[in-house]
Short mmCIF file of C-alpha atoms and ligand atoms in Angstrom, two decimals:
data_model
loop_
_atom_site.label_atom_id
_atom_site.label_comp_id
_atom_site.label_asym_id
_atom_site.label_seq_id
_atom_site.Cartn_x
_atom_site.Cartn_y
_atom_site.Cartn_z
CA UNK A 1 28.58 -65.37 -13.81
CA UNK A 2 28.07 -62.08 -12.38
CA UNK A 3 30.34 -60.95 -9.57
CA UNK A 4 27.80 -58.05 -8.50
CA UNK A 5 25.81 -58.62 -5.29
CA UNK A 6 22.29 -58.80 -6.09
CA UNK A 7 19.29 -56.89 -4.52
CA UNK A 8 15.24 -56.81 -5.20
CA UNK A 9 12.85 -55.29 -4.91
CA UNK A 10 9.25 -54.32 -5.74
CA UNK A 11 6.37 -52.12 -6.19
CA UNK A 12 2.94 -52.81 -5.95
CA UNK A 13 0.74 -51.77 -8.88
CA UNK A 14 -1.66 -49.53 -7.40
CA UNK A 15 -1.52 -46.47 -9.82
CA UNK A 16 0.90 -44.41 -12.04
CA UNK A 17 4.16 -43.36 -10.21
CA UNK A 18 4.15 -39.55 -8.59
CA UNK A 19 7.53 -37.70 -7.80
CA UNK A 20 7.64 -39.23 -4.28
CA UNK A 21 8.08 -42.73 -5.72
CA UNK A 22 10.37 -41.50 -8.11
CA UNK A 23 12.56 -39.42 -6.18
CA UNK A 24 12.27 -42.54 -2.88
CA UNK A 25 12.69 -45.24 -4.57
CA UNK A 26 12.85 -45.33 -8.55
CA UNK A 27 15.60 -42.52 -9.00
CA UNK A 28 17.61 -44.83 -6.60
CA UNK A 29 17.26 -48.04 -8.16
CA UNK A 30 18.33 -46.62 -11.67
CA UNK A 31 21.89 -46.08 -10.24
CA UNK A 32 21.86 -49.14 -8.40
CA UNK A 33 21.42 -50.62 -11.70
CA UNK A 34 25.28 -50.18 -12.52
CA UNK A 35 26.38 -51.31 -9.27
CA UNK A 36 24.40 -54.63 -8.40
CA UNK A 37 22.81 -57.49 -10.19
CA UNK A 38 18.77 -55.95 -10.23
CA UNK A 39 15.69 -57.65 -9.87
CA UNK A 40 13.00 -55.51 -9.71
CA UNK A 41 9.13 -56.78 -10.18
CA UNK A 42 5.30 -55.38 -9.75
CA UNK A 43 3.67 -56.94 -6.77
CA UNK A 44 0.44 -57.44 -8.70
CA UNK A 45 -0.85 -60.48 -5.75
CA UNK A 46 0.28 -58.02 -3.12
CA UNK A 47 -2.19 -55.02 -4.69
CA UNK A 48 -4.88 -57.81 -3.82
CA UNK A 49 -4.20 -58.27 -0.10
CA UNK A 50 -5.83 -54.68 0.43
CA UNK A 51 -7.90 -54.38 -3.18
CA UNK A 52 -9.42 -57.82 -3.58
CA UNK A 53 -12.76 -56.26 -4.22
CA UNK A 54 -11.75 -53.87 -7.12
CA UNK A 55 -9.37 -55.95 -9.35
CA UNK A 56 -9.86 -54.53 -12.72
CA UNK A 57 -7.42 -51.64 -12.54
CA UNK A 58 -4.87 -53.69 -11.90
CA UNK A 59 -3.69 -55.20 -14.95
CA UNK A 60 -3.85 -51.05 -16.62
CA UNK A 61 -1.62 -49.99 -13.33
CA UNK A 62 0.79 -52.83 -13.90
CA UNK A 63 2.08 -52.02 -17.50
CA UNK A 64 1.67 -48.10 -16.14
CA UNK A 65 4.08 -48.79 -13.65
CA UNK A 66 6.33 -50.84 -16.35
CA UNK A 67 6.19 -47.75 -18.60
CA UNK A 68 6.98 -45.31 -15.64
CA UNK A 69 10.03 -47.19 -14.73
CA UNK A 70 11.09 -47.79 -18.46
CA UNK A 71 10.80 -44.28 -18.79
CA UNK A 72 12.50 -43.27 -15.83
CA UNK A 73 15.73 -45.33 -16.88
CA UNK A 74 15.27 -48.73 -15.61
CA UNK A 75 16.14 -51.36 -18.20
CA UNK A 76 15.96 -55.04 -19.32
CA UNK A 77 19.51 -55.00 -20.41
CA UNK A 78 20.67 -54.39 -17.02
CA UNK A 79 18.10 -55.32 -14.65
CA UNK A 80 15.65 -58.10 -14.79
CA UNK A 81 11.97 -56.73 -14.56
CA UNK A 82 9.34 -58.46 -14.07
CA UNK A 83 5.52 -59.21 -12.59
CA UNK A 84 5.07 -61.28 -9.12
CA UNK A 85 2.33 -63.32 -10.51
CA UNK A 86 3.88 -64.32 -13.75
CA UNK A 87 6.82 -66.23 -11.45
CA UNK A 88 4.11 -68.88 -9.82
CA UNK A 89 7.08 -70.32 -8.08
CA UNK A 90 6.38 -67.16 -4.99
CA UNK A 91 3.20 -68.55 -4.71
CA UNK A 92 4.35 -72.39 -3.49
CA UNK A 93 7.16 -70.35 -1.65
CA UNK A 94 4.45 -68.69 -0.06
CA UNK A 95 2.29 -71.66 0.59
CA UNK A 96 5.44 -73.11 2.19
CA UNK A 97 6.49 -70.52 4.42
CA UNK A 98 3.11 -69.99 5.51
CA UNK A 99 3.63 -73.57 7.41
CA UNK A 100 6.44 -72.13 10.31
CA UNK A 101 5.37 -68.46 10.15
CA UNK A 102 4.22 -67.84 14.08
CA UNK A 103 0.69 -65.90 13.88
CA UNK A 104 2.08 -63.29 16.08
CA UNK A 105 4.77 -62.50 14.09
CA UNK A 106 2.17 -60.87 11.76
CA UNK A 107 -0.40 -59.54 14.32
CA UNK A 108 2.85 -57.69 15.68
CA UNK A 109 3.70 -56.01 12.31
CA UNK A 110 3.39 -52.55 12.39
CA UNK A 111 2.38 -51.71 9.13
CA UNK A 112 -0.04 -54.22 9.27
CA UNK A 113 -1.74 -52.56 12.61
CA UNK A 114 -1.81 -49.35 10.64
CA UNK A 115 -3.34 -50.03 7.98
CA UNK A 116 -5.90 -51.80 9.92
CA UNK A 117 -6.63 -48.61 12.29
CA UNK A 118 -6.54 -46.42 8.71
CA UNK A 119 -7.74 -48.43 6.01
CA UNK A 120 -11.84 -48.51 8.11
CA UNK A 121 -13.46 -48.48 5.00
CA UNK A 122 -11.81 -51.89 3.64
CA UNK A 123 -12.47 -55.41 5.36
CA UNK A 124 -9.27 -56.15 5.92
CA UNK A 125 -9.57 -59.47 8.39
CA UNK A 126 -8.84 -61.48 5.63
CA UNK A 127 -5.90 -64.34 5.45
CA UNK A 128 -4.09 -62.71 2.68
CA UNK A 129 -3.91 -59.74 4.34
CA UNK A 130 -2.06 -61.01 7.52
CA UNK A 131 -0.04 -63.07 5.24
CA UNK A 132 0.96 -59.97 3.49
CA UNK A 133 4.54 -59.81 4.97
CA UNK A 134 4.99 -64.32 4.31
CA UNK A 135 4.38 -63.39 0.97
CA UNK A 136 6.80 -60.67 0.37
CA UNK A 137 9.47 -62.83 2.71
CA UNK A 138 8.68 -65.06 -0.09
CA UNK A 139 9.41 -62.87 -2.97
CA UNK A 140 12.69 -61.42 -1.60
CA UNK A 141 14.63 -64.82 -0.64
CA UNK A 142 13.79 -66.59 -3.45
CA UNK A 143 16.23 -64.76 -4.92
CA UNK A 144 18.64 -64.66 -2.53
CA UNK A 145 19.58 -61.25 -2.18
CA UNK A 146 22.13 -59.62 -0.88
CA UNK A 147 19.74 -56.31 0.27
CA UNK A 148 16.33 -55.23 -0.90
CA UNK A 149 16.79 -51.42 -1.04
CA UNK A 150 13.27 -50.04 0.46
CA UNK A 151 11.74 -46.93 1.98
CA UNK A 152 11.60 -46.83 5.69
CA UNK A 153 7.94 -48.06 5.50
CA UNK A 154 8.79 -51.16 4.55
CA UNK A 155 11.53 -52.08 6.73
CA UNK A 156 9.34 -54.29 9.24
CA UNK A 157 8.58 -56.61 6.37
CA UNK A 158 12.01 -56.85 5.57
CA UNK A 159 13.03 -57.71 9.48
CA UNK A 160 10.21 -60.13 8.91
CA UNK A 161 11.57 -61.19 6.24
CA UNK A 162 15.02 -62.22 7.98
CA UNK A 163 13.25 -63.62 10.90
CA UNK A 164 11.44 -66.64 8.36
CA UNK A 165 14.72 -67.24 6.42
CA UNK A 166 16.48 -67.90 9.76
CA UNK A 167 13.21 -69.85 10.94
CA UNK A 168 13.87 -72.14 7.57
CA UNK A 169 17.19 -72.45 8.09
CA UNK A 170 16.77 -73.95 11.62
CA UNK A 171 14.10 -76.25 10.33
CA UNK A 172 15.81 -77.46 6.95
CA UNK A 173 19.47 -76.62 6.77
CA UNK A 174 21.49 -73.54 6.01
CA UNK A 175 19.63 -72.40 2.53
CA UNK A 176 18.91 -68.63 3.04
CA UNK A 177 21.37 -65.85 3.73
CA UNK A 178 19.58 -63.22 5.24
CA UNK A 179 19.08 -59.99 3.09
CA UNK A 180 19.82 -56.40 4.53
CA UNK A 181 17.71 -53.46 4.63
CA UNK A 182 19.76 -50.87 2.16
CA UNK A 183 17.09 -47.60 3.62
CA UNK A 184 16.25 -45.45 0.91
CA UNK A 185 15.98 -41.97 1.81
CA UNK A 186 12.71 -40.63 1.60
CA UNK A 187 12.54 -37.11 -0.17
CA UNK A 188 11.38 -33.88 1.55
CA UNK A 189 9.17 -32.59 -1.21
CA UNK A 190 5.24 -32.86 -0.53
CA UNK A 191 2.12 -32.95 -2.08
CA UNK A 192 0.78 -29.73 -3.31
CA UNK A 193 -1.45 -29.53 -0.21
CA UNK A 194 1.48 -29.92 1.61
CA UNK A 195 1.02 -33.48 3.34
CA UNK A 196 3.24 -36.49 2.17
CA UNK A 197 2.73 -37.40 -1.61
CA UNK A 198 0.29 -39.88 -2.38
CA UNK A 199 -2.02 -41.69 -5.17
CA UNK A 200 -5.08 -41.42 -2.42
CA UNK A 201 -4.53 -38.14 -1.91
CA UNK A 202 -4.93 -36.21 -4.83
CA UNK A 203 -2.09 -34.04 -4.28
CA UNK A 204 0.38 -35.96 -6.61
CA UNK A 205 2.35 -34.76 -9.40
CA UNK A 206 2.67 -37.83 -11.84
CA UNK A 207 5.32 -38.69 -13.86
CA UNK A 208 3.07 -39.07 -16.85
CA UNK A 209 1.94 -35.67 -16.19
CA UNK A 210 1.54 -33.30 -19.32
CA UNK A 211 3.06 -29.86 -18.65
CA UNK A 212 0.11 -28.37 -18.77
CA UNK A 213 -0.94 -30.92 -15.70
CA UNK A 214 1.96 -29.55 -14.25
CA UNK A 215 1.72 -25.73 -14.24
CA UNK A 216 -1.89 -26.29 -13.31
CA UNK A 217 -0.97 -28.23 -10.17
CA UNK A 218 1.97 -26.55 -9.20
CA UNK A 219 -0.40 -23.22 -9.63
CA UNK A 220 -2.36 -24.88 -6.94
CA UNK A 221 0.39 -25.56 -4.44
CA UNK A 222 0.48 -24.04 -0.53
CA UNK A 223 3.10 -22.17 0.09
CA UNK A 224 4.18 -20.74 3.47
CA UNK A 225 1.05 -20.48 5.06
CA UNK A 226 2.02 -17.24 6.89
CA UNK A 227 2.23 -15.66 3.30
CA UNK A 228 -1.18 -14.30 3.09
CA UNK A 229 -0.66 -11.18 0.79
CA UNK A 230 1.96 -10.38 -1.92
CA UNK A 231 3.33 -7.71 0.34
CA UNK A 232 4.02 -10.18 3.22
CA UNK A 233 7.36 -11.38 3.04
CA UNK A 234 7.68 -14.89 2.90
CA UNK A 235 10.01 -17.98 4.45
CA UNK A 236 11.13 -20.44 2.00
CA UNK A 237 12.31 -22.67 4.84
CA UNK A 238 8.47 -24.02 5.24
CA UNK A 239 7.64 -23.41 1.75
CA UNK A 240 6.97 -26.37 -0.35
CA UNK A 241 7.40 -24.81 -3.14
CA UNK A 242 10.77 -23.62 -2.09
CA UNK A 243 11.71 -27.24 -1.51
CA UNK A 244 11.07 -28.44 -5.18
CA UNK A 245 13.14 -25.39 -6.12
CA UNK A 246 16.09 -26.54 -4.48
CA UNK A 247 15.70 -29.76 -6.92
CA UNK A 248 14.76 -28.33 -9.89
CA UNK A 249 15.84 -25.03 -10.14
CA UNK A 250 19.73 -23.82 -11.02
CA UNK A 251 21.13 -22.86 -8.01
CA UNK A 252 22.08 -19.32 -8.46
CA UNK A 253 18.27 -18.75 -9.29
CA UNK A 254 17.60 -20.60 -6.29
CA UNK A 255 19.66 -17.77 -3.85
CA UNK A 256 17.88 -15.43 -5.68
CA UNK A 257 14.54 -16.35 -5.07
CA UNK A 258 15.46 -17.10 -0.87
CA UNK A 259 16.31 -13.42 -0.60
CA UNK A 260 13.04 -11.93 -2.97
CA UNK A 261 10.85 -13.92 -0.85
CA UNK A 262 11.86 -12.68 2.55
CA UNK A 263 11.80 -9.27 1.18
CA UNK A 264 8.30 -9.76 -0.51
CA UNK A 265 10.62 -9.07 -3.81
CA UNK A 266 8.97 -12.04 -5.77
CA UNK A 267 5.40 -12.95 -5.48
CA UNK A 268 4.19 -16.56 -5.00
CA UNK A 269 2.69 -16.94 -8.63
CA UNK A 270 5.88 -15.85 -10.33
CA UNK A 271 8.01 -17.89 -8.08
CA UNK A 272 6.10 -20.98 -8.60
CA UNK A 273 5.95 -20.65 -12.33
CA UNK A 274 9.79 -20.43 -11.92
CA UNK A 275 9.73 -23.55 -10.28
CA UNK A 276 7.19 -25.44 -12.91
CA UNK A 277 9.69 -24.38 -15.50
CA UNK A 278 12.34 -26.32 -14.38
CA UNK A 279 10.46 -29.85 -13.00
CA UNK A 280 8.62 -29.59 -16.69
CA UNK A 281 12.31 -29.69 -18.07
CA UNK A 282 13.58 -32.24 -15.59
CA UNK A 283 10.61 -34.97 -16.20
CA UNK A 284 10.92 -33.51 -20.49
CA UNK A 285 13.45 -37.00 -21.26
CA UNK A 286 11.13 -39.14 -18.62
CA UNK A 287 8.05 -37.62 -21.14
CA UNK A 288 9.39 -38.45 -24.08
CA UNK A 289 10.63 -41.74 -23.55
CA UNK A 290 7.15 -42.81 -21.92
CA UNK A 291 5.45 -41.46 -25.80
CA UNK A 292 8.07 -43.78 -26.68
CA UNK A 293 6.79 -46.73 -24.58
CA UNK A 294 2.87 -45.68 -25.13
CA UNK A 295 3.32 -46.00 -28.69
CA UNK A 296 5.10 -49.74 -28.62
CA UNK A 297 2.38 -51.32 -26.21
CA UNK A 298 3.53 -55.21 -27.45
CA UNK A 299 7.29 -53.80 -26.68
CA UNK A 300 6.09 -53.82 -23.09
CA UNK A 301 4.57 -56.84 -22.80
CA UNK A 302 7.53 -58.36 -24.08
CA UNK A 303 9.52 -56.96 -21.74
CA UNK A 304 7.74 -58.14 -19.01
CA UNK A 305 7.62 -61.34 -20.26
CA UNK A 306 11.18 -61.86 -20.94
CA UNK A 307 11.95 -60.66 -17.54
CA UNK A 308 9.34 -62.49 -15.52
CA UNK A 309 10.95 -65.92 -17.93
CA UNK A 310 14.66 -64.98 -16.63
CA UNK A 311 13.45 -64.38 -12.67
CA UNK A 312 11.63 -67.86 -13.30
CA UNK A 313 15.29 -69.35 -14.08
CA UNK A 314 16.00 -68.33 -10.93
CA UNK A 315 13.22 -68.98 -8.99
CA UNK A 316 13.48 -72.49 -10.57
CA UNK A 317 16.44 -73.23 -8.88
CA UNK A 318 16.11 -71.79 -5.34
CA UNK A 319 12.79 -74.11 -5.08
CA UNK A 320 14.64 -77.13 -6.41
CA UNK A 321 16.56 -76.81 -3.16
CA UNK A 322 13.58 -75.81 -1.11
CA UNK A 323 11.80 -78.84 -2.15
CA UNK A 324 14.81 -81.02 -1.08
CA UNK A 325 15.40 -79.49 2.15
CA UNK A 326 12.15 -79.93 3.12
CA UNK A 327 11.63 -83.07 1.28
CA UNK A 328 8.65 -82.82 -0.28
N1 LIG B 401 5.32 -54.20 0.16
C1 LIG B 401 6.01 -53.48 -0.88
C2 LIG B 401 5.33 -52.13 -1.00
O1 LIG B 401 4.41 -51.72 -0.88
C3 LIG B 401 5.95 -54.15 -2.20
C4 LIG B 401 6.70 -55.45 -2.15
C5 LIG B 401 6.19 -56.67 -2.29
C6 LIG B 401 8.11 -55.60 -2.01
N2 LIG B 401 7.16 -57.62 -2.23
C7 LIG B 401 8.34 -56.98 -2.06
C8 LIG B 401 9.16 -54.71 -1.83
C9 LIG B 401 9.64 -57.49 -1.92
C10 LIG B 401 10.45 -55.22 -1.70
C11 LIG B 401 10.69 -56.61 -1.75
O2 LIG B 401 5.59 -51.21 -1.33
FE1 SF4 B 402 7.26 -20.14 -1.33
FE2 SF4 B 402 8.17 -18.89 -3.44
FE3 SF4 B 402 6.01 -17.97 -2.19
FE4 SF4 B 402 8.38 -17.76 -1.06
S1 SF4 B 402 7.74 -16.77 -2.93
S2 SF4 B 402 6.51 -18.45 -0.06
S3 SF4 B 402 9.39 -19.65 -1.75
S4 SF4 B 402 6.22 -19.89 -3.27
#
């Protein structure tokens, strides 16, 4: 038996991974890897709580997502990874839990009264999508986790989360412990039109990004928006650009290119094709393993399936107990 605490967690399948998810959550969970007992999985019923009308991407963004996180250095030989809705046993959790969730525990959520005010263009008074946070309490105590290592965003599902494992517990016996929130910082880079990186809106710098992709978008990127002619000097400290430098660039370069730009020394196109240089280096092992992955489709699946077989195993046994505590 292991003695490493375990965590979860999961993603939901909603289109290839940019450099925000990577540098959030992924880059974080591939260390984590070495230090806890990992299950990570693709919330492919949770990308139908908001998407139930346009299903057919879906299964493409799933093994996307598989391939992004192979690629990025999560593996099957030290983490178990796997998709929601190949482990039906979530589902009857759900259905369960469902039973002594309170309504108002979900009309409270505040993720859930965001997305409502945002999302005006989606129907989005539907069952599943109240039920949202049941669901995911679902998937993360099945497993019994020690933590579930998550953005900030997603901390209200997790408190959620705690509140229905102690809300079982009081019902049917001592079963769940209740799993911490281990907060994931969330990077400072942005999108290239400097708001937060995002799939929706089309500022994103992918992972599977050729480097031509690359130089073309980083070409595209605000800068300081005081920095209106080559002979202005600049201010790195609101430059986006200047931001991704201080990741991807070598340091001494990066000193360099603080003092050029206040001076008006260096000129934004030089100084972002600088900075394209070194992210198309950093993601270069991330590229090539993903032509790796691309090439071996039926390696994927496989993976998947092997993974979503062992957190089965486990979601086996948690329900054999569920069933007799509730005794049904
Ligand atoms: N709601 C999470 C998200 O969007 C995805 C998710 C579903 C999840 N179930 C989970 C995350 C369980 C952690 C644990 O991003
Ligand atoms: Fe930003 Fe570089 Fe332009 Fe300065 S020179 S404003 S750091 S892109």
């Amino acid at each position: 038996m292991s003695q490493k605490k375990r965590i979860l967690s999961g993603m939901r399948p909603t289109g290839p991974l940019h450099l925000g998810n990577l540098l959030g959550a992924l880059a974080n969970w591939v260390k984590m890897q070495d230090d806890y007992e990992c299950f990570f999985f693709i919330a492919d019923w949770h990308a139908l709580t908001s998407d139930y009308d346009n299903t057919e991407p879906i299964i493409n963004n799933r093994k996307e997502i598989m391939i992004d996180w192979l690629s990025a250095g999560l593996t099957p030989e030290k983490s178990t990874l796997f998709v929601q809705s190949q482990v039906k046993e979530h589902a009857e959790f759900f259905l369960l839990l469902t039973m002594i969730t309170p309504v108002p525990w979900l009309e409270r959520n505040p993720t859930y009264k965001e997305q409502i005010g945002e999302l005006t263009n989606k129907d989005l008074s539907t069952f599943g999508f109240l039920g949202y946070p049941v669901l995911q309490a679902a998937d993360i105590i099945i497993y019994k986790p020690y933590g579930v290592p998550v953005g900030v965003d997603q901390a209200p599902h997790v408190e959620i989360t705690r509140e229905i494992a102690r809300r079982f517990n009081h019902f049917y016996g001592n079963v769940f412990p209740e799993p911490a929130t281990i907060l994931t910082e969330t990077p400072k880079i942005l999108g290239i039109d400097r708001r937060k990186m995002s799939k929706s809106y089309n500022n994103a710098i992918f992972l599977s990004d050729s480097p031509k992709e690359i130089s073309a978008k980083v070409s595209r990127m605000i800068t300081d928006p005081q920095r209106m002619r080559r002979s202005d000097p600049g201010n790195p400290d609101v430059c986006n650009v200047f931001d991704f430098h201080k990741l991807y660039t070598d340091p001494q370069m990066v000193k360099e290119i603080d003092e050029q730009c206040r001076t008006a020394g260096i000129g934004c196109v030089e100084c972002k094709q600088k900075m394209a240089q070194g992210l198309i280096t950093a993601l270069e092992p991330i590229r090539e393993k993903r032509a790796y992955y691309e090439s071996q489709p039926d390696l994927v699946d496989d993976i998947m399936t092997e993974g979503s077989n062992r957190a089965r195993r486990a979601a086996q046994e948690t329900m054999e107990e569920v069933r007799a505590a509730i005794k049904i």
